[in-house]
C-alpha positions as a Python dict, from the first residue, in 0.01 Angstrom:
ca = {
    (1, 'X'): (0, 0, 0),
    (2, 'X'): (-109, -168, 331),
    (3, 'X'): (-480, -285, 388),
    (4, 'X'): (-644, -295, 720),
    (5, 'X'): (-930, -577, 709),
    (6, 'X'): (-1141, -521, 1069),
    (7, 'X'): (-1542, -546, 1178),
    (8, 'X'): (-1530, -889, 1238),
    (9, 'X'): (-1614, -1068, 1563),
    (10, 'X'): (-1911, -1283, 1745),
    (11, 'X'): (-2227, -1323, 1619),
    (12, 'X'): (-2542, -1512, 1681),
    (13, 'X'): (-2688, -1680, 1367),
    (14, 'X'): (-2930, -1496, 1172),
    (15, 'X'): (-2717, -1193, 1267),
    (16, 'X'): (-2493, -923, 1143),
    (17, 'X'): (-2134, -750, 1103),
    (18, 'X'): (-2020, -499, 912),
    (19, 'X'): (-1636, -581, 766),
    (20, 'X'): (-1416, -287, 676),
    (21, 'X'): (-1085, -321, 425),
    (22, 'X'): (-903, 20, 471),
    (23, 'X'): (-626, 100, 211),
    (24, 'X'): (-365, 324, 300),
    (25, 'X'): (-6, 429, 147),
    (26, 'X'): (-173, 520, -177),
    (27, 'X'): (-367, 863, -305),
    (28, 'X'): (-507, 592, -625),
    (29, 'X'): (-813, 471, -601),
    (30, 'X'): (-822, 56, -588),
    (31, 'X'): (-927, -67, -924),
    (32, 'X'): (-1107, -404, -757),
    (33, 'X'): (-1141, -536, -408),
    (34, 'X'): (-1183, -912, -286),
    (35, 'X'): (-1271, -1057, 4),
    (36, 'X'): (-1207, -1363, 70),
    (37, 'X'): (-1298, -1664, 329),
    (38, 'X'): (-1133, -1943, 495),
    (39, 'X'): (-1282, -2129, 719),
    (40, 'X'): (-1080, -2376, 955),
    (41, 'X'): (-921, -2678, 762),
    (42, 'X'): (-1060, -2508, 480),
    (43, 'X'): (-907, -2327, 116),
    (44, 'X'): (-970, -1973, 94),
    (45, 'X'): (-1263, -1899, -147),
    (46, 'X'): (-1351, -1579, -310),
    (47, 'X'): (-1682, -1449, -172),
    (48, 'X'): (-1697, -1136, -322),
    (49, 'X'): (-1597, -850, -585),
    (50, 'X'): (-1604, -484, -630),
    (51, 'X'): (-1459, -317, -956),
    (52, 'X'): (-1442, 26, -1024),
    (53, 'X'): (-1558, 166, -1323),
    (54, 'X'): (-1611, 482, -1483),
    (55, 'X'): (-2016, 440, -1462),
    (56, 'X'): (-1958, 325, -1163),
    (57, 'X'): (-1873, 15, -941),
    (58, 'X'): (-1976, -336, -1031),
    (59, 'X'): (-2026, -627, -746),
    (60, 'X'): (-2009, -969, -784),
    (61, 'X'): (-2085, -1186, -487),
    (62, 'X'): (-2064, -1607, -465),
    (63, 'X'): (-2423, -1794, -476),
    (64, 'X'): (-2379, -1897, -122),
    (65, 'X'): (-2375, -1491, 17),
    (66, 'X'): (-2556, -1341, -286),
    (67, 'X'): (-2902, -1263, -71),
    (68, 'X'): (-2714, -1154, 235),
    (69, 'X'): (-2408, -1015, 221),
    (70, 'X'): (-2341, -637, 22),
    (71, 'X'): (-2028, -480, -87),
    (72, 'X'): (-1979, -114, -103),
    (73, 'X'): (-1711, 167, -145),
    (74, 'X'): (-1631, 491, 18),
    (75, 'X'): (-1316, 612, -95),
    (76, 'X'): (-1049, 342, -68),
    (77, 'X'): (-1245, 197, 208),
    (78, 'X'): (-1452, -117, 102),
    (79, 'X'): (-1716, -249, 324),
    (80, 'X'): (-1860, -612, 338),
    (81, 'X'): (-2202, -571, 479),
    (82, 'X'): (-2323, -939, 612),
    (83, 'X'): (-2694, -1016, 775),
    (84, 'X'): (-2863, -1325, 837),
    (85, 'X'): (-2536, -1518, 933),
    (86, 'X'): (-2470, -1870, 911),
    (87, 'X'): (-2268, -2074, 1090),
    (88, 'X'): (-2097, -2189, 730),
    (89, 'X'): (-2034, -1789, 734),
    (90, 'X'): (-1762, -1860, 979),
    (91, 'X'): (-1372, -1809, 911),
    (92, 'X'): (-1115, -1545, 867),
    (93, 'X'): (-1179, -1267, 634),
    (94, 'X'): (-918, -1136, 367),
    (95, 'X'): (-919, -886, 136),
    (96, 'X'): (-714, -801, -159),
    (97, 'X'): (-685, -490, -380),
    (98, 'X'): (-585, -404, -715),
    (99, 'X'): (-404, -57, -751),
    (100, 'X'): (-222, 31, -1108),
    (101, 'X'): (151, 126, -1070),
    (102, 'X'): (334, 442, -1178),
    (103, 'X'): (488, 204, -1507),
    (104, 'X'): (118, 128, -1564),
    (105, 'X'): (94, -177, -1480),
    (106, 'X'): (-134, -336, -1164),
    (107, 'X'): (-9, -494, -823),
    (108, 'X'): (-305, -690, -626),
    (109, 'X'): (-204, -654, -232),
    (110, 'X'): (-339, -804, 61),
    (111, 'X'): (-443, -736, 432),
    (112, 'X'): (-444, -952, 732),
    (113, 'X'): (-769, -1148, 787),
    (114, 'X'): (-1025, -1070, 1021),
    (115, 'X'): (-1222, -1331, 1221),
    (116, 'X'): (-1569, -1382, 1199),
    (117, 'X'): (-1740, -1668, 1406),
    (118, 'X'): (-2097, -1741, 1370),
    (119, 'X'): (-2249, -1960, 1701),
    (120, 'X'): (-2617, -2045, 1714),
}
């Protein structure tokens, strides 16, 4: 399973990018995506969740994003939707995905990050 993180870029504070985490190499769906932030000098920190269930997905999303930045699914493409940036909102972007294994067990991958710098 690879996964393609991309969408990131420049932006002006108090604006917005779209992130994209593509999975490919597998015909499962992902059972949860994470993205993830690091900022420079920083640990990475979870920002935000999707899990898949059979009523359909659940989001979770850290205090600090919660009023601005979405999460969504099409397929086993998972987008991180982000307005009203902040220069805090700064950093490489990771995600990470669960997929379940022929034995039936899980494997969590992960993509390469993609930048996001916020200037005002």
């Amino acid at each position: 399973v690879q996964l393609q993180a991309s969408g990131g870029g420049l932006a002006q504070v108090g604006g917005s990018l779209k992130l994209a985490c593509e999975a490919s190499g597998t015909n499962a769906l992902l059972n949860a995506v994470q993205w993830h932030r690091q900022a420079p000098g920083e640990q990475r920190e979870l920002v935000a969740t999707l899990m898949r269930r059979a009523s359909g997905d659940t989001t979770t999303l850290d205090p600090s994003v919660k009023r601005r930045f979405t999460v969504s699914r099409e397929g086993n493409t998972v987008y991180l939707q982000m307005i009203d940036l902040q220069a805090m909102d700064s950093g490489d972007y990771f995600c990470n995905a669960n997929v379940y294994t022929p034995s039936g067990g899980s494997v969590w991958y992960w993509g390469q990050g993609t930048q996001v710098t916020v200037s005002s």
